[in-house]
Each structure stands twice: as structure tokens, then as C-alpha cells.
Short mmCIF file of C-alpha atoms in Angstrom, two decimals:
data_model
loop_
_atom_site.label_atom_id
_atom_site.label_comp_id
_atom_site.label_asym_id
_atom_site.label_seq_id
_atom_site.Cartn_x
_atom_site.Cartn_y
_atom_site.Cartn_z
CA LEU U 24 0.00 0.00 0.00
CA ASN U 25 2.89 2.37 0.75
CA SER U 26 4.21 1.97 -2.80
CA GLU U 27 0.79 3.06 -4.08
CA LYS U 28 0.72 5.96 -1.57
CA ARG U 29 -2.44 4.56 -0.01
CA LEU U 30 -3.21 4.60 3.70
CA LEU U 31 -5.90 2.53 5.42
CA GLN U 32 -8.12 4.07 8.07
CA GLU U 33 -8.14 2.41 11.47
CA ASN U 34 -11.57 0.83 10.97
CA GLN U 35 -10.43 -0.53 7.60
CA LYS U 36 -7.31 -2.08 9.16
CA LYS U 37 -9.36 -3.73 11.89
CA TYR U 38 -11.83 -5.09 9.36
CA ILE U 39 -9.09 -6.63 7.19
CA LEU U 40 -7.37 -8.17 10.22
CA SER U 41 -10.64 -9.66 11.48
CA LYS U 42 -11.33 -11.21 8.06
CA PHE U 43 -7.72 -12.43 7.96
CA GLU U 44 -8.20 -14.23 11.28
CA GLN U 45 -11.45 -15.77 10.02
CA SER U 46 -9.51 -17.17 7.04
CA ASN U 47 -7.21 -19.07 9.45
CA CYS U 48 -4.53 -16.44 8.84
CA SER U 49 -4.12 -17.32 5.17
CA PRO U 50 -1.27 -15.27 3.61
CA LEU U 51 -3.01 -15.45 0.20
CA PHE U 52 -6.22 -14.05 1.72
CA LEU U 53 -4.28 -11.15 3.27
CA ILE U 54 -2.47 -10.28 0.01
CA LEU U 55 -5.71 -10.36 -1.97
CA SER U 56 -7.48 -8.29 0.71
CA LEU U 57 -4.81 -5.59 0.47
CA TYR U 58 -5.15 -5.58 -3.30
CA GLU U 59 -8.88 -5.03 -2.87
CA ALA U 60 -8.29 -2.34 -0.23
CA LYS U 61 -6.30 -0.28 -2.77
CA ASN U 62 -9.65 0.53 -4.36
CA TRP U 63 -11.24 1.80 -1.14
CA LYS U 64 -11.62 5.50 -0.46
CA SER U 65 -10.48 6.76 2.93
CA ASP U 66 -13.98 7.89 3.88
CA CYS U 67 -15.64 4.70 2.64
CA LYS U 68 -17.80 3.18 5.40
CA ASN U 69 -19.45 0.28 3.58
CA ILE U 70 -16.37 -1.83 2.99
CA GLU U 71 -16.83 -5.53 2.41
CA LEU U 72 -14.52 -8.43 1.53
CA PRO U 73 -15.51 -11.86 0.20
CA ASN U 74 -15.46 -14.68 2.73
CA ASN U 75 -12.78 -16.94 1.24
CA GLU U 76 -9.74 -17.04 -1.03
CA LEU U 77 -11.62 -18.33 -4.06
CA GLU U 78 -14.16 -15.50 -3.99
CA LEU U 79 -11.37 -12.96 -3.51
CA ILE U 80 -9.47 -14.32 -6.52
CA GLU U 81 -12.64 -14.14 -8.62
CA LYS U 82 -13.07 -10.51 -7.51
CA PHE U 83 -9.43 -9.80 -8.37
CA ILE U 84 -9.86 -11.29 -11.87
CA SER U 85 -13.06 -9.29 -12.37
CA ASN U 86 -11.26 -6.09 -11.35
CA LEU U 87 -8.59 -6.63 -13.97
CA ASN U 88 -11.27 -5.58 -16.44
CA LYS U 89 -13.49 -3.28 -14.36
CA ILE U 90 -10.73 -1.25 -12.67
CA HIS U 91 -7.53 -1.89 -14.62
CA HIS U 92 -9.27 -1.97 -18.02
CA PHE U 93 -7.69 -5.11 -19.45
CA ASN U 94 -9.69 -6.55 -22.32
CA PRO U 95 -11.84 -9.53 -21.13
CA PHE U 96 -10.78 -11.67 -24.13
CA PHE U 97 -7.14 -10.98 -23.27
CA ILE U 98 -7.70 -11.86 -19.60
CA LYS U 99 -9.42 -15.14 -20.44
CA ASN U 100 -6.79 -16.11 -23.00
CA ILE U 101 -3.65 -15.36 -21.02
CA PHE U 102 -5.00 -17.04 -17.87
CA GLY U 103 -6.28 -19.93 -19.98
CA TYR U 104 -3.05 -20.64 -21.82
CA ILE U 105 -1.02 -20.71 -18.61
CA TYR U 106 -3.63 -22.96 -16.97
CA VAL U 107 -4.00 -25.54 -19.78
CA SER U 108 -0.24 -25.88 -20.37
CA ARG U 109 1.65 -28.71 -18.72
CA HIS U 110 4.21 -26.75 -16.68
CA GLY U 111 3.39 -23.15 -17.53
CA LEU U 112 4.66 -20.98 -20.38
CA SER U 113 7.64 -18.72 -21.00
CA GLU U 114 7.16 -14.99 -21.54
CA ILE U 115 8.17 -15.43 -25.19
CA GLU U 116 5.64 -18.23 -25.69
CA ILE U 117 2.86 -16.14 -24.13
CA SER U 118 3.75 -13.16 -26.29
CA GLU U 119 3.82 -15.24 -29.50
CA ILE U 120 0.52 -17.01 -28.78
CA LEU U 121 -1.27 -13.76 -27.88
CA SER U 122 0.19 -12.10 -30.99
CA GLU U 123 -1.40 -14.82 -33.12
CA ASP U 124 -4.69 -14.30 -31.29
CA LEU U 125 -4.43 -10.57 -32.00
CA GLU U 126 -3.78 -11.26 -35.69
CA ASP U 127 -6.71 -13.68 -35.96
CA ASP U 128 -9.35 -12.13 -33.67
CA ILE U 129 -11.08 -8.84 -34.43
CA ASN U 130 -12.49 -8.89 -30.86
CA LEU U 131 -8.94 -8.29 -29.63
CA GLN U 132 -7.81 -5.88 -32.34
CA ASN U 133 -10.55 -3.27 -31.87
CA PRO U 134 -10.06 -2.57 -28.13
CA ILE U 135 -6.28 -3.14 -27.97
CA LEU U 136 -4.87 -1.40 -31.03
CA ASN U 137 -5.10 2.40 -30.71
CA LYS U 138 -2.91 5.51 -30.68
CA TYR U 139 -1.13 4.24 -27.55
CA HIS U 140 -0.65 0.76 -29.03
CA PRO U 141 -0.35 1.23 -32.81
CA PRO U 142 -0.31 -1.92 -34.96
CA ILE U 143 3.21 -3.31 -35.39
CA LYS U 144 3.89 -6.31 -37.59
CA GLU U 145 6.76 -8.74 -38.08
CA LYS U 146 7.27 -11.99 -39.98
CA ASN U 147 5.89 -15.11 -38.32
CA LEU U 148 8.09 -17.88 -39.71
CA ARG U 149 5.97 -20.56 -38.04
CA ARG U 150 2.95 -19.43 -40.07
CA GLY U 151 4.42 -19.20 -43.56
CA GLY U 152 6.50 -16.06 -43.03
CA LYS U 153 3.48 -13.75 -43.15
CA ASN U 154 3.67 -10.28 -41.61
CA GLU U 155 1.51 -10.51 -38.49
CA LEU U 156 0.59 -8.27 -35.57
CA ILE U 157 2.67 -8.26 -32.38
CA PHE U 158 0.86 -8.07 -29.04
CA PRO U 159 1.81 -4.80 -27.26
CA ILE U 160 4.56 -5.51 -24.72
CA SER U 161 3.42 -2.61 -22.51
CA ILE U 162 0.08 -4.36 -21.85
CA LEU U 163 1.86 -7.60 -20.93
CA SER U 164 4.32 -5.75 -18.67
CA ARG U 165 1.49 -4.07 -16.76
CA PHE U 166 -0.33 -7.39 -16.46
CA TYR U 167 2.75 -9.18 -15.07
CA TYR U 168 3.27 -6.35 -12.60
CA LEU U 169 -0.25 -6.72 -11.19
CA LEU U 170 -0.04 -10.53 -11.15
CA ASN U 171 3.46 -10.71 -9.69
CA PRO U 172 2.47 -11.99 -6.19
CA PHE U 173 0.43 -14.81 -7.74
CA LEU U 174 2.93 -16.09 -10.32
CA ILE U 175 6.07 -18.15 -9.96
CA LYS U 176 8.84 -18.96 -12.43
CA ARG U 177 10.39 -22.42 -12.62
CA PHE U 178 13.20 -23.66 -14.85
CA ILE U 179 11.68 -26.56 -16.82
CA ASP U 180 12.52 -27.92 -20.30
CA ASN U 181 15.56 -25.62 -20.38
CA GLN U 182 13.36 -22.53 -20.08
CA GLU U 183 11.98 -20.28 -17.36
CA LEU U 184 8.24 -20.96 -17.30
CA ILE U 185 5.48 -18.92 -15.64
CA GLN U 186 2.97 -20.79 -13.46
CA PHE U 187 0.32 -19.81 -10.93
CA PHE U 188 1.84 -19.84 -7.47
CA HIS U 189 -1.27 -20.86 -5.54
CA ARG U 190 -3.50 -23.89 -6.00
CA GLN U 191 -6.58 -21.76 -5.33
CA PHE U 192 -5.61 -19.44 -8.19
CA ASN U 193 -5.55 -22.43 -10.54
CA LYS U 194 -9.00 -23.41 -9.31
CA ALA U 195 -10.45 -19.94 -9.85
CA VAL U 196 -8.96 -19.73 -13.35
CA SER U 197 -10.43 -23.14 -14.24
CA TYR U 198 -13.91 -21.73 -13.48
CA HIS U 199 -13.16 -18.55 -15.42
CA ILE U 200 -12.23 -20.38 -18.64
CA GLU U 201 -14.62 -23.32 -18.29
CA ASP U 202 -16.64 -22.45 -21.39
CA ASN U 203 -13.54 -22.08 -23.57
CA GLN U 204 -11.16 -24.83 -22.49
CA PHE U 205 -11.32 -26.94 -25.65
CA LYS U 206 -10.36 -24.01 -27.90
CA LEU U 207 -7.49 -23.11 -25.58
CA TYR U 208 -6.10 -26.66 -25.73
CA GLU U 209 -6.48 -26.71 -29.53
CA LYS U 210 -4.77 -23.34 -29.97
CA LEU U 211 -1.88 -24.20 -27.66
CA PHE U 212 -1.45 -27.56 -29.38
CA MET U 213 -1.25 -25.94 -32.83
CA TYR U 214 1.30 -23.44 -31.50
CA PHE U 215 3.67 -26.13 -30.24
CA LYS U 216 3.05 -28.31 -33.28
CA SER U 217 4.33 -25.48 -35.48
CA PHE U 218 7.86 -25.87 -34.10
CA ILE U 219 8.61 -28.96 -36.20
CA ASN U 220 11.68 -28.42 -38.42
CA ILE U 221 12.50 -29.63 -41.95
CA ASN U 222 13.90 -32.86 -40.48
CA LYS U 223 10.54 -33.50 -38.76
CA GLU U 224 12.08 -32.87 -35.35
CA TYR U 225 10.48 -30.95 -32.49
CA ASP U 226 12.13 -28.90 -29.77
CA LEU U 227 11.98 -30.07 -26.15
CA ARG U 228 9.12 -27.75 -25.21
CA SER U 229 6.91 -29.11 -27.99
CA LEU U 230 7.83 -32.70 -27.14
CA SER U 231 6.79 -32.02 -23.55
CA GLU U 232 3.56 -30.10 -24.22
CA ILE U 233 2.03 -31.93 -27.21
CA PRO U 234 1.22 -35.26 -25.43
CA HIS U 235 -0.15 -33.38 -22.41
CA LEU U 236 -2.44 -31.25 -24.57
CA LEU U 237 -3.71 -34.20 -26.60
CA PHE U 238 -4.41 -36.16 -23.42
CA LYS U 239 -6.44 -33.26 -22.02
CA ILE U 240 -8.34 -32.91 -25.31
CA LYS U 241 -9.18 -36.62 -25.17
CA ARG U 242 -10.46 -36.26 -21.60
CA ILE U 243 -12.75 -33.39 -22.60
CA LEU U 244 -14.09 -35.35 -25.57
CA SER U 245 -14.75 -38.44 -23.45
CA HIS U 246 -16.65 -36.51 -20.78
CA SER U 247 -20.34 -37.36 -21.01
CA ASN U 248 -21.46 -33.75 -20.46
CA THR U 249 -19.21 -32.28 -23.14
CA ILE U 250 -20.88 -31.03 -26.30
CA VAL U 251 -18.38 -30.70 -29.17
CA VAL U 252 -18.70 -30.32 -32.91
CA GLU U 253 -17.56 -33.06 -35.28
CA SER U 254 -14.48 -31.08 -36.34
CA SER U 255 -13.23 -31.11 -32.74
CA LYS U 256 -13.59 -34.89 -32.57
CA ASN U 257 -11.65 -35.19 -35.81
CA PHE U 258 -8.99 -32.83 -34.44
CA TYR U 259 -7.94 -35.42 -31.87
CA LYS U 260 -8.09 -38.35 -34.31
CA ASP U 261 -5.99 -36.50 -36.88
CA ASN U 262 -3.31 -35.34 -34.45
CA ILE U 263 -2.84 -38.30 -32.11
CA LYS U 264 -0.86 -39.89 -34.96
CA ILE U 265 1.95 -37.46 -34.18
CA ILE U 266 2.89 -39.40 -31.06
CA ASP U 267 4.67 -42.33 -32.70
CA ASN U 268 7.89 -44.16 -31.80
CA GLU U 269 9.99 -41.44 -33.46
CA PHE U 270 8.27 -38.73 -31.38
CA ILE U 271 8.87 -40.66 -28.14
CA SER U 272 12.49 -41.31 -29.11
CA GLN U 273 13.07 -37.59 -29.75
CA TYR U 274 11.62 -36.74 -26.35
CA LEU U 275 13.77 -39.26 -24.47
CA ILE U 276 16.95 -38.16 -26.23
CA LYS U 277 16.37 -34.41 -25.77
CA LYS U 278 15.17 -34.82 -22.17
CA SER U 279 18.27 -36.81 -21.20
CA SER U 280 20.63 -34.40 -22.96
CA GLY U 281 18.86 -31.35 -21.51
#
């Protein structure tokens, strides 16, 4: 709060501490409560916090749009891609995937590209060398700054990958993207599939993520309550062929040498 030049009134402090004690002194609850308190005015009497971590996280995610003005499609996509990945994603991977979304989705272009974020294009060699839009780095930087207490970086597959730090954050995100999970798995799969080279070899990240993503797609398709179009069913059938003996051999060799 000091870094934001905000000061809580005594009644506000007491209220937060009482809710903190009711949460069994959960550090995550306290951090999220302080984030929420940044939005309180000093003379505000009717202050109220959710009763548990999950509700606080949902409020935090909602405020990313309502207060911090991040586009809701962007919020759902960036949370979703991190969630559906096997071990998280690198900053470069997130930037490249969101750039492709920006290129392909008019719902992202209209609210994101403006005089502060003019359209910038560069060649995307994974998609035929076409000139495609780049997602504004300033938006991602601001997002990472706000999410910093809830993210963790781990060195996996020879890269630094971003994951959610708290199990409850994963749970809240799973609810937030529930209606869009299949498309997120498909998109992330196609991204990693595009890293195959002329010798039909994948990099270690693709070898790690592709089986995980296909397994998750299969689980969604096999769920009795899942309604999917025929093209989605064919997506799995067409792509499961990738995981052959050569694919497994590549993974074992690159994993052992990495």
C-alpha cells in the first residue's frame, strides 16, 4: 500500500485483520485483501470483503477488467493458456501465442490497437513467413506487474516458465475459462506443433507439451457432459498420430541431454 501511496483508516485495518483471522490467517487471503483495499476511499464506510480465497481471486480477476481496463478476451486467454499448459509458459511463448490471437481475432484488435498501441507487424516464420501483428509488450508488462504476487517462475525444459503460485488461483482460473477450455487446448497444441523443423524434429518444449495437450483434449471429448462439434472430434483423431515411436524417441533423447 505504501508503494501506491495509499493509507488505510483504522476501521479498515481492523476489518481486514478480522477477516484475515477468520480465514485461518491465510497469507493469500491477506495479500488479496490488500489488493482489494487499494480501491477503497479513505472515507468509505461500507467496505466488504468476500469470505474466502476463491471469492477474492474471482473478484481480483473481475477487477482486472473493471478497474484496470484489461480486455476480457485478453484476460481469459492469457490465464487460460497458462492454466492448460503442462508446466506453464515462458514470456516469449505467451507473447507469441497472444500475438497470433491478436492477428486472428477482431475482438482483440478493436479494443487493444489504438494511438497508444499502434499496430506493429513482423514476420511469423511458423505461419508461412506472413507479416503478423505483435501483441503490445506494454500491456503484458502491466499485467505481469499486477499478477506478480500470484505467479512463480520455474526452470523446466531448459526454459523459465510462468505458473500460478497458488493452487486456489488455478482453481479460480479453471472456473473462469470453463466455457472455452477446448479451444485453448487446440490453440496451444497448434502453437507447439508449429515448431517442427525440416527434419521432422520438435524442440523439447513441444515434445513435452504436445502429449499433455492431446491427453487433455481426449479427456474433454470423453466426458459425457461435453458437447463438441464433429471437427473437434476429428482434431484429436488427426493429431494423435503425431505421437509415434519417433516422437517418443526424440523426447527421451532431448530430455536426457537437456
